[in-house]
Coordinates of C-alpha atoms and ligand atoms in Angstrom, one line a residue:
X1 CA 77.5 128.4 105.8
X2 CA 79.0 126.2 103.1
X3 CA 80.0 122.7 104.1
X4 CA 83.6 121.6 104.6
X5 CA 84.9 118.4 102.9
X6 CA 86.7 115.6 104.8
X7 CA 89.0 113.9 102.3
X8 CA 89.5 110.4 103.8
X9 CA 92.9 108.7 103.1
X10 CA 94.0 106.0 105.6
X11 CA 91.4 107.2 108.2
X12 CA 88.2 105.4 107.1
X13 CA 86.3 106.2 110.3
X14 CA 84.3 109.0 111.9
X15 CA 85.3 108.5 115.5
X16 CA 88.8 109.6 116.8
X17 CA 89.3 111.5 113.6
X18 CA 91.2 114.8 114.2
X19 CA 90.6 116.0 110.6
X20 CA 86.8 115.4 110.9
X21 CA 86.7 117.2 114.2
X22 CA 88.5 120.2 112.7
X23 CA 86.3 120.1 109.6
X24 CA 83.2 120.1 111.8
X25 CA 84.4 123.0 113.9
X26 CA 85.0 125.1 110.8
X27 CA 81.5 124.7 109.5
X28 CA 79.2 124.1 112.5
X29 CA 79.1 120.4 111.7
X30 CA 78.2 120.7 108.0
X31 CA 80.7 118.2 106.6
X32 CA 80.7 115.9 103.6
X33 CA 83.1 113.0 103.2
X34 CA 85.0 112.0 100.1
X35 CA 87.2 109.1 99.1
X36 CA 89.2 109.0 95.8
X37 CA 89.9 105.6 94.3
X38 CA 92.7 105.2 91.8
X39 CA 91.9 105.4 88.1
X40 CA 94.2 102.4 87.3
X41 CA 94.5 100.4 90.5
X42 CA 96.6 97.6 88.8
X43 CA 99.2 99.8 87.2
X44 CA 102.8 98.5 87.5
X45 CA 104.6 99.2 90.7
X46 CA 107.3 101.8 90.2
X47 CA 110.3 102.4 92.3
X48 CA 110.0 106.1 93.3
X49 CA 112.7 108.3 91.9
X50 CA 112.0 111.5 93.9
X51 CA 113.3 114.8 92.7
X52 CA 116.6 115.8 94.4
X53 CA 115.3 119.1 95.6
X54 CA 112.0 120.7 96.4
X55 CA 110.4 117.2 97.0
X56 CA 106.7 117.5 97.5
X57 CA 106.6 121.3 97.0
X58 CA 105.5 121.3 93.3
X59 CA 102.5 119.8 91.6
X60 CA 103.3 116.4 90.1
X61 CA 105.5 116.5 87.0
X62 CA 103.6 115.0 84.1
X63 CA 106.1 115.4 81.4
X64 CA 107.2 112.7 78.9
X65 CA 110.7 112.6 80.4
X66 CA 109.3 111.9 83.8
X67 CA 107.1 109.1 82.4
X68 CA 110.2 107.6 80.6
X69 CA 112.2 107.7 83.8
X70 CA 109.4 106.0 85.7
X71 CA 109.2 103.2 83.1
X72 CA 112.8 102.3 83.8
X73 CA 112.0 101.7 87.4
X74 CA 109.1 99.3 87.0
X75 CA 109.2 96.4 89.3
X76 CA 108.7 93.4 86.9
X77 CA 105.4 91.6 87.2
X78 CA 104.2 93.6 90.3
X79 CA 101.2 95.8 90.4
X80 CA 100.7 98.6 92.9
X81 CA 97.9 96.8 94.6
X82 CA 96.3 93.4 94.4
X83 CA 92.5 92.9 93.9
X84 CA 92.4 91.5 97.4
X85 CA 93.9 94.6 99.0
X86 CA 91.6 96.8 97.0
X87 CA 88.6 94.7 98.0
X88 CA 89.6 95.0 101.6
X89 CA 89.6 98.9 101.2
X90 CA 86.2 98.7 99.5
X91 CA 84.7 96.8 102.4
X92 CA 85.9 99.5 104.7
X93 CA 84.6 102.3 102.4
X94 CA 81.2 100.6 102.3
X95 CA 80.9 100.8 106.1
X96 CA 82.2 104.3 106.1
X97 CA 79.5 105.3 103.6
X98 CA 76.8 103.9 105.9
X99 CA 78.3 105.7 108.9
X100 CA 78.1 109.0 107.0
X101 CA 74.5 108.3 106.0
X102 CA 73.5 107.5 109.6
X103 CA 75.1 110.8 110.6
X104 CA 72.7 112.6 108.2
X105 CA 75.4 113.5 105.6
X106 CA 77.1 111.7 102.7
X107 CA 80.2 110.1 101.4
X108 CA 81.3 110.7 97.8
X109 CA 83.3 107.9 96.3
X110 CA 85.2 109.3 93.3
X111 CA 87.8 107.8 91.0
X112 CA 90.8 109.5 89.3
X113 CA 93.5 112.0 90.1
X114 CA 92.8 113.7 93.5
X115 CA 94.4 116.9 92.1
X116 CA 91.5 117.1 89.7
X117 CA 88.6 115.3 91.6
X118 CA 88.8 117.1 94.9
X119 CA 88.8 120.7 93.6
X120 CA 86.0 119.8 91.1
X121 CA 83.9 118.4 93.9
X122 CA 84.7 121.4 96.2
X123 CA 83.6 123.8 93.5
X124 CA 80.4 121.9 92.8
X125 CA 79.4 121.9 96.5
X126 CA 80.6 125.5 97.2
X127 CA 83.2 124.2 99.7
X128 CA 86.0 126.5 100.8
X129 CA 87.9 124.2 103.2
X130 CA 89.1 120.6 102.6
X131 CA 90.5 118.7 105.6
X132 CA 92.6 115.5 105.3
X133 CA 94.9 113.3 107.4
X134 CA 97.2 111.2 105.2
X135 CA 100.2 109.3 106.3
X136 CA 102.4 111.9 104.6
X137 CA 104.7 109.7 102.5
X138 CA 106.0 110.7 99.1
X139 CA 102.8 110.1 97.0
X140 CA 100.5 111.6 99.6
X141 CA 102.6 114.8 99.8
X142 CA 102.5 115.1 96.0
X143 CA 98.7 114.7 96.0
X144 CA 98.4 117.3 98.8
X145 CA 100.4 119.8 96.7
X146 CA 98.2 119.1 93.6
X147 CA 95.0 119.4 95.5
X148 CA 96.1 122.6 97.4
X149 CA 97.1 124.0 94.0
X150 CA 93.7 123.1 92.5
X151 CA 91.7 124.5 95.4
X152 CA 93.7 127.8 95.5
X153 CA 92.5 128.6 92.0
X154 CA 89.0 129.3 93.4
X155 CA 90.1 130.5 96.8
X156 CA 89.8 127.2 98.6
X157 CA 92.3 125.8 101.1
X158 CA 93.6 122.3 102.1
X159 CA 94.1 121.6 105.8
X160 CA 96.4 118.7 106.5
X161 CA 96.3 117.0 110.0
X162 CA 99.2 114.7 110.9
X163 CA 97.2 112.2 112.8
X164 CA 97.6 108.6 111.8
X165 CA 99.6 107.7 114.9
X166 CA 99.0 106.9 118.6
X167 CA 101.2 109.7 119.8
X168 CA 100.4 113.1 118.3
X169 CA 103.2 114.5 116.3
X170 CA 102.9 117.8 118.2
X171 CA 103.4 116.0 121.5
X172 CA 106.8 114.5 120.6
X173 CA 109.7 115.8 122.6
X174 CA 111.7 116.4 119.4
X175 CA 111.0 117.6 115.9
X176 CA 110.3 115.0 113.3
X177 CA 113.6 115.9 111.6
X178 CA 115.4 115.0 114.9
X179 CA 113.6 111.6 115.2
X180 CA 116.1 109.2 116.9
X181 CA 117.9 106.9 114.5
X182 CA 117.3 103.9 116.7
X183 CA 113.8 102.7 117.9
X184 CA 114.9 102.1 121.5
X185 CA 116.0 105.7 121.9
X186 CA 112.7 106.9 120.5
X187 CA 110.8 104.6 122.8
X188 CA 112.8 105.7 125.9
X189 CA 112.1 109.4 125.1
X190 CA 108.5 109.1 124.3
X191 CA 107.7 106.8 127.3
X192 CA 109.3 109.3 129.6
X193 CA 107.9 112.5 128.1
X194 CA 104.6 111.8 126.2
X195 CA 101.1 110.9 127.2
X196 CA 98.7 109.3 124.8
X197 CA 95.6 111.4 124.3
X198 CA 92.2 110.0 124.7
X199 CA 90.4 109.1 121.5
X200 CA 88.2 111.9 120.1
X201 CA 84.4 111.4 120.1
X202 CA 82.7 111.6 116.7
X203 CA 81.7 115.3 116.4
X204 CA 78.0 116.1 115.9
X205 CA 77.3 116.6 112.2
X206 CA 74.7 118.7 110.6
X207 CA 72.0 117.0 108.5
X208 CA 72.8 117.8 104.9
X209 CA 70.1 118.5 102.2
X210 CA 68.4 115.5 100.7
X211 CA 69.4 116.6 97.2
X212 CA 73.1 116.6 98.2
X213 CA 72.8 113.1 99.7
X214 CA 71.1 111.8 96.6
X215 CA 73.8 113.3 94.4
X216 CA 76.5 111.7 96.5
X217 CA 74.8 108.3 96.4
X218 CA 74.5 108.5 92.6
X219 CA 78.1 109.5 92.1
X220 CA 79.3 106.7 94.4
X221 CA 77.1 104.1 92.7
X222 CA 78.4 105.2 89.3
X223 CA 82.0 105.0 90.5
X224 CA 81.6 101.5 92.1
X225 CA 79.7 100.1 89.2
X226 CA 82.9 99.4 87.2
X227 CA 83.7 95.7 87.0
X228 CA 87.2 96.3 88.4
X229 CA 85.7 96.9 91.8
X230 CA 83.4 93.8 91.6
X231 CA 86.4 91.7 90.9
X232 CA 88.2 93.3 93.9
X233 CA 85.3 92.6 96.2
X234 CA 85.2 89.0 95.0
X235 CA 88.9 88.6 95.6
X236 CA 88.5 90.0 99.2
X237 CA 85.7 87.6 99.9
X238 CA 87.4 84.4 98.6
X239 CA 88.5 82.2 101.4
X240 CA 91.2 79.5 100.9
X241 CA 90.6 76.4 103.0
X242 CA 94.1 76.8 104.4
X243 CA 93.5 80.3 105.6
X244 CA 93.7 80.4 109.4
X245 CA 92.3 84.0 109.9
X246 CA 89.6 85.5 107.7
X247 CA 89.4 89.2 107.7
X248 CA 86.6 91.5 106.5
X249 CA 87.4 95.2 106.1
X250 CA 85.4 97.8 107.9
X251 CA 85.1 99.3 111.4
X252 CA 82.5 97.0 112.9
X253 CA 84.8 94.0 112.1
X254 CA 87.8 95.7 113.6
X255 CA 85.9 96.4 116.8
X256 CA 84.6 92.9 116.8
X257 CA 88.2 91.6 116.6
X258 CA 89.1 93.8 119.6
X259 CA 86.1 92.5 121.6
X260 CA 87.1 88.9 120.8
X261 CA 90.9 89.1 121.3
X262 CA 90.9 91.3 124.3
X263 CA 87.7 90.5 126.2
X264 CA 86.2 87.2 125.1
X265 CA 89.4 85.1 124.9
X266 CA 91.9 87.2 127.0
X267 CA 94.5 86.4 124.3
X268 CA 96.1 89.8 124.9
X269 CA 97.2 88.6 128.3
X270 CA 99.3 85.9 126.7
X271 CA 100.5 87.9 123.7
X272 CA 104.2 88.1 124.6
X273 CA 104.5 84.3 124.6
X274 CA 102.4 83.7 121.5
X275 CA 103.3 86.6 119.2
X276 CA 105.9 84.6 117.2
X277 CA 103.3 82.1 116.0
X278 CA 102.7 81.2 112.4
X279 CA 99.4 79.3 112.4
X280 CA 96.1 80.0 113.9
X281 CA 93.7 82.8 114.7
X282 CA 94.9 84.3 117.9
X283 CA 98.7 84.3 118.3
X284 CA 98.7 88.0 117.6
X285 CA 96.1 90.7 117.6
X286 CA 95.6 90.7 113.8
X287 CA 94.5 94.3 114.1
X288 CA 96.8 95.6 111.3
X289 CA 94.3 95.3 108.4
X290 CA 91.9 97.7 110.2
X291 CA 94.7 99.9 111.5
X292 CA 96.1 100.3 108.0
X293 CA 92.8 101.5 106.5
X294 CA 92.2 103.6 109.6
X295 CA 88.9 101.8 110.3
X296 CA 90.1 101.7 113.8
X297 CA 92.7 104.1 115.3
X298 CA 95.9 103.2 117.2
X299 CA 94.7 105.5 120.0
X300 CA 91.5 103.5 120.3
X301 CA 93.5 100.3 120.6
X302 CA 95.7 102.0 123.3
X303 CA 92.6 103.1 125.2
X304 CA 91.4 99.5 125.1
X305 CA 94.7 98.2 126.4
X306 CA 94.5 100.7 129.3
X307 CA 90.9 99.6 130.0
X308 CA 91.9 96.0 130.0
X309 CA 94.8 96.6 132.3
X310 CA 92.4 98.3 134.8
X311 CA 89.5 95.9 134.5
X312 CA 91.4 92.5 134.0
X313 CA 95.1 92.4 134.3
X314 CA 98.3 94.4 133.4
X315 CA 101.3 92.3 132.6
X316 CA 104.3 92.0 130.1
X317 CA 101.9 91.0 127.4
X318 CA 99.6 93.9 127.6
X319 CA 102.6 96.2 127.7
X320 CA 104.0 94.4 124.6
X321 CA 101.0 95.2 122.5
X322 CA 101.5 98.9 123.4
X323 CA 105.2 98.5 122.5
X324 CA 104.4 97.2 119.1
X325 CA 102.1 100.1 118.5
X326 CA 105.1 102.3 119.3
X327 CA 106.9 100.6 116.5
X328 CA 104.1 101.5 114.2
X329 CA 104.3 105.1 115.3
X330 CA 108.0 105.1 114.9
X331 CA 107.8 104.0 111.3
X332 CA 105.0 106.6 110.5
X333 CA 107.3 109.3 111.8
X334 CA 110.3 107.7 110.1
X335 CA 108.8 108.0 106.6
X336 CA 108.1 111.6 107.3
X337 CA 111.6 112.3 108.5
X338 CA 113.4 110.4 105.7
X339 CA 111.0 111.3 102.8
X340 CA 112.6 110.1 99.5
X341 CA 115.3 108.2 101.3
X342 CA 112.7 105.8 102.7
X343 CA 112.5 104.4 99.2
X344 CA 116.1 104.5 98.0
X345 CA 118.1 101.3 97.6
X346 CA 120.9 102.7 99.9
X347 CA 118.3 103.4 102.6
X348 CA 118.7 106.0 105.4
X349 CA 122.2 104.7 106.2
X350 CA 123.4 105.4 102.6
X351 CA 124.8 101.9 102.4
X352 CA 125.3 100.0 99.2
X353 CA 123.0 96.9 99.5
X354 CA 123.3 93.7 97.5
X355 CA 121.0 94.8 94.8
X356 CA 120.7 92.1 92.1
X357 CA 117.7 92.5 89.8
X358 CA 117.5 88.8 88.8
X359 CA 113.9 88.6 87.6
X360 CA 113.7 84.8 87.6
X361 CA 114.9 84.5 91.2
X362 CA 112.6 87.3 92.3
X363 CA 109.6 85.6 90.7
X364 CA 110.5 82.3 92.3
X365 CA 110.4 84.2 95.7
X366 CA 107.0 85.8 94.9
X367 CA 105.5 82.5 93.8
X368 CA 106.9 80.4 96.7
X369 CA 109.1 78.2 94.4
X370 CA 112.6 79.0 95.6
X371 CA 113.1 75.4 96.9
X372 CA 113.6 76.7 100.5
X373 CA 110.5 75.1 102.2
X374 CA 110.1 77.7 105.1
X375 CA 110.4 80.6 102.7
X376 CA 108.1 79.0 100.1
X377 CA 105.4 78.3 102.6
X378 CA 105.4 81.9 103.7
X379 CA 105.3 83.3 100.2
X380 CA 102.4 81.0 99.3
X381 CA 100.5 82.1 102.3
X382 CA 101.1 85.8 101.4
X383 CA 100.1 85.3 97.7
X384 CA 97.0 83.3 98.6
X385 CA 95.6 85.2 101.6
X386 CA 97.3 88.7 101.6
X387 CA 98.4 88.0 105.2
X388 CA 101.6 87.0 106.9
X389 CA 102.8 86.8 110.5
X390 CA 105.6 89.1 111.6
X391 CA 108.0 86.2 112.1
X392 CA 107.4 85.0 108.5
X393 CA 107.8 88.6 107.1
X394 CA 111.2 88.9 108.8
X395 CA 112.3 85.6 107.4
X396 CA 111.2 86.1 103.8
X397 CA 112.5 89.7 103.7
X398 CA 115.9 88.6 105.1
X399 CA 116.1 85.8 102.7
X400 CA 115.4 87.9 99.6
X401 CA 117.6 90.8 100.6
X402 CA 120.5 89.1 102.3
X403 CA 120.6 85.4 101.2
X404 CA 119.5 85.8 97.6
X405 CA 121.0 89.3 97.4
X406 CA 118.0 90.7 95.4
X407 CA 117.0 94.4 95.4
X408 CA 115.1 94.8 98.7
X409 CA 112.9 97.4 97.1
X410 CA 111.4 94.8 94.8
X411 CA 110.4 92.8 97.9
X412 CA 108.9 95.8 99.5
X413 CA 106.9 96.5 96.3
X414 CA 105.6 92.9 96.3
X415 CA 104.5 93.2 99.9
X416 CA 102.9 96.6 99.1
X417 CA 100.9 94.9 96.4
X418 CA 99.9 91.8 98.3
X419 CA 99.5 92.6 102.0
X420 CA 96.0 93.6 103.0
X421 CA 97.5 95.5 105.9
X422 CA 100.0 97.4 103.7
X423 CA 101.1 100.6 105.5
X424 CA 103.8 102.7 103.9
X425 CA 106.0 103.5 106.9
X426 CA 105.8 100.1 108.6
X427 CA 106.4 98.3 105.3
X428 CA 109.3 100.3 103.8
X429 CA 110.8 100.9 107.3
X430 CA 110.8 97.2 108.2
X431 CA 112.2 96.3 104.8
X432 CA 115.1 98.7 105.2
X433 CA 115.6 97.5 108.7
X434 CA 115.8 93.8 107.6
X435 CA 117.9 94.6 104.5
X436 CA 120.5 96.3 106.6
X437 CA 120.1 99.8 105.1
X438 CA 117.7 101.1 107.8
X439 CA 117.6 101.5 111.5
X440 CA 118.7 98.1 112.9
X441 CA 122.0 98.7 114.7
X442 CA 122.6 95.0 114.7
X443 CA 122.1 94.3 110.9
X444 CA 121.2 90.6 111.4
X445 CA 120.7 87.9 108.9
X446 CA 118.1 85.2 109.7
X447 CA 119.3 81.6 109.4
X448 CA 116.3 80.1 107.7
X449 CA 116.8 76.5 108.8
X450 CA 117.3 77.5 112.5
X451 CA 114.2 79.7 112.3
X452 CA 112.1 76.8 110.8
X453 CA 113.3 74.4 113.5
X454 CA 112.5 76.9 116.2
X455 CA 109.1 78.3 115.0
X456 CA 107.9 75.3 112.9
X457 CA 109.5 72.5 114.7
X458 CA 106.8 69.9 113.7
X459 CA 106.6 71.2 110.1
X460 CA 102.9 71.9 110.4
X461 CA 103.2 75.3 108.7
X462 CA 105.3 74.0 105.8
X463 CA 102.9 71.0 105.4
X464 CA 99.9 73.3 105.3
X465 CA 101.4 75.3 102.4
X466 CA 102.6 72.3 100.6
X467 CA 106.3 72.8 100.8
X468 CA 107.4 69.9 102.9
X469 CA 108.5 66.6 101.3
X470 CA 105.6 64.9 103.2
X471 CA 103.0 67.5 102.0
X472 CA 99.6 66.2 101.1
X473 CA 99.0 68.8 98.4
X474 CA 100.6 71.5 96.5
X475 CA 98.8 74.7 95.5
Ligands
FAD501 C1 109.4 93.1 106.0 C2 108.2 93.6 106.9 C3 107.1 94.3 106.3 C4 106.1 94.7 107.1 N1 105.0 95.4 106.5 C5 104.0 95.9 107.2 C6 102.9 96.6 106.6 O1 102.9 96.9 105.4 N2 101.9 97.0 107.4 C7 101.9 96.8 108.8 O2 101.0 97.2 109.5 N3 102.9 96.1 109.4 C8 104.0 95.7 108.6 N4 105.0 94.9 109.2 C9 105.0 94.8 110.7 C10 104.3 93.6 111.3 O3 104.8 92.4 110.7 C11 102.8 93.6 111.2 O4 102.3 94.9 111.7 C12 102.2 92.5 112.0 O5 102.6 91.3 111.6 C13 100.6 92.6 111.9 O6 100.0 91.6 112.6 P1 99.2 91.9 114.0 O7 98.2 93.0 113.7 O8 98.7 90.7 114.5 O9 100.4 92.5 114.9 P2 100.6 92.5 116.5 O10 101.8 91.7 116.7 O11 99.3 92.1 117.2 O12 100.9 94.0 116.8 C14 99.9 95.0 117.0 C15 100.1 96.1 116.0 O13 101.4 96.8 116.2 C16 101.9 97.2 115.0 N5 103.2 96.5 114.7 C17 103.5 95.3 115.1 N6 104.8 95.0 114.7 C18 105.2 96.0 114.0 C19 106.4 96.3 113.3 N7 107.5 95.5 113.3 N8 106.5 97.5 112.7 C20 105.5 98.4 112.7 N9 104.3 98.2 113.4 C21 104.2 97.0 114.0 C22 100.9 96.9 113.9 O14 100.1 98.0 113.7 C23 100.1 95.7 114.6 O15 98.8 95.6 114.1 C24 106.1 94.5 108.5 C25 107.1 93.7 109.0 C26 108.2 93.3 108.2 C27 109.3 92.5 108.9

C-alpha cells in the first residue's frame, strides 16, 4: 500500500492531530510528514485584495496585473514575517522531525510554492492521498486549491481537516456561516450545547523503508542549509536582558510550560487576578507561541485544565483560561466565516474606519518613538522580543487605529510580522475588534494615560523599556 502524506501547517505535532489520524487510517499507518517553508520569507507584507467572487475556488492568479495590484497594497517597511518568528517555527519543526524519526518515519522539509512542491513529492513517493489541517484563512485556502489541482493531475486527492480549534467545527450547534456576530452569544451557545472532545492519541505509524528516510533527511538538510534559516535560528535564540519570558519553539517546551504554570507553581489558580500583567513570567499562561504553531493543541490544554480542576482546584481562574481558549476558537471560526472581509479596511461591519496611511507616524509607532511612553514601551518590547501581553496589545492597537487614526490593517500586518505567536484569526479578529470595524458591540477607545496609571502605576514597565523620563537607558 502506498504511504499517505501529512502536510503540516499550523499543527506541528503528532499527538491530537486529526489529519494524521485520518492519514494513518487510510494507509495502515504508512504516513510521511511534510512541511513547506516559504521561498521568500521576508517578502513585503501585502494587504490582501481578494477576488470579489469565487474566492478560494481557483488556483492562484499569477498574472502581471495581479502582481501590479499587489504592489499597490504593500505595507511600507513591513515583511510578512520577522527572522525571530521564522526561527520560532524552525525550532518547532526540528522537534517535529525528531518525533517523526522516533516513530520510524520521516519529515520532509521543503521550500517553495506548496502548489508545486506537494504534488511533486506525492508523485515521487507514489502517494495518492495528502491530508492537511490548516487554519483555513485566505492564503491557506488558495494553497489548498493549488495543491488539490496539482494532485488531481495524477489522480491524487487532498483531504482537508478543519481541526485547529478546541471545539470541533462539526460539533457546533450552528453552521460556520451562521457564527454569532458577538462573542458572548457564541460562548453561551457552545457552553450549553457542545462538549470538548478528548485529545486524540498519536496513531501507530508503520516503519518506513530506510531509503525513504535517508532521502527525507537529505532533502531536509539541503533545504535548511540556506543561510536565511541560520539567521532566523540565531534571531530566535537571541535574548535581550530586558526580556521577562524566554520562549523556545517545539512541543517539549510547550509541555514544560504547562507543567510549570499549572502544576509546579499553581499560577493557573490565580490567573483571573494576574492576567492583565505587563511584566514577569507568569501573569498569563504564555502558551500562545506553542498554540500558534500547533506544537500543542487547544484540546490538550483544555484536558489539562479539567485534570487540574479535578486534582487541585476549580475556581474562576481555571474557568477563565478555558474562556480565553473559547476566544481563540471564536476567531478561528470567525476568519472562516468572513473570509476576505476579515482583511478589509471596513471590516465585517462594513464601517468606514479612520484610515490614514501616514508612513512617518506608522513607523514611529512600529519603532516605539511616538512620544507616548506607555505605547512606546510596548512597541519596543514587541520589536525586541516578538512578545506582548494582551493588555499592551489592546492599548497599542487602539492607539494606532483610534487615536492616531492610521489604517488598522498596517498595524495588523506589523503584528503578523513581529509576533512569535501570530495566528491569523486571533490577530486580524482582535484588530478589527479594537479598531471598531469588527465584533465589539461597545466600540471602545482606550485612554492611554488612564491605562498606564492603572496597569503600570509605578512606571516599572515604561522604565524597563526606556520610555520614562527617569529611564536608565534607551534601546
Ligand atoms: C490587537 C491584538 C492582536 C492579537 N494577536 C494575536 C495573535 O496573533 N495570536 C494570538 O494567539 N493571540 C493574539 N491576540 C490575543 C491575545 O493577546 C494573546 O492570545 C495573548 O496575549 C497570548 O498570551 P498568553 O498565551 O499568555 O494568553 P493567556 O491569557 O494565558 O490565554 C490563553 C490562551 O487563550 C487564547 N487567547 C487569549 N486571549 C485571546 C484573545 N483576545 N483572542 C484570541 N485568543 C485569545 C490564546 O490562545 C492564549 O494562549 C491578540 C490580541 C490583540 C488585542
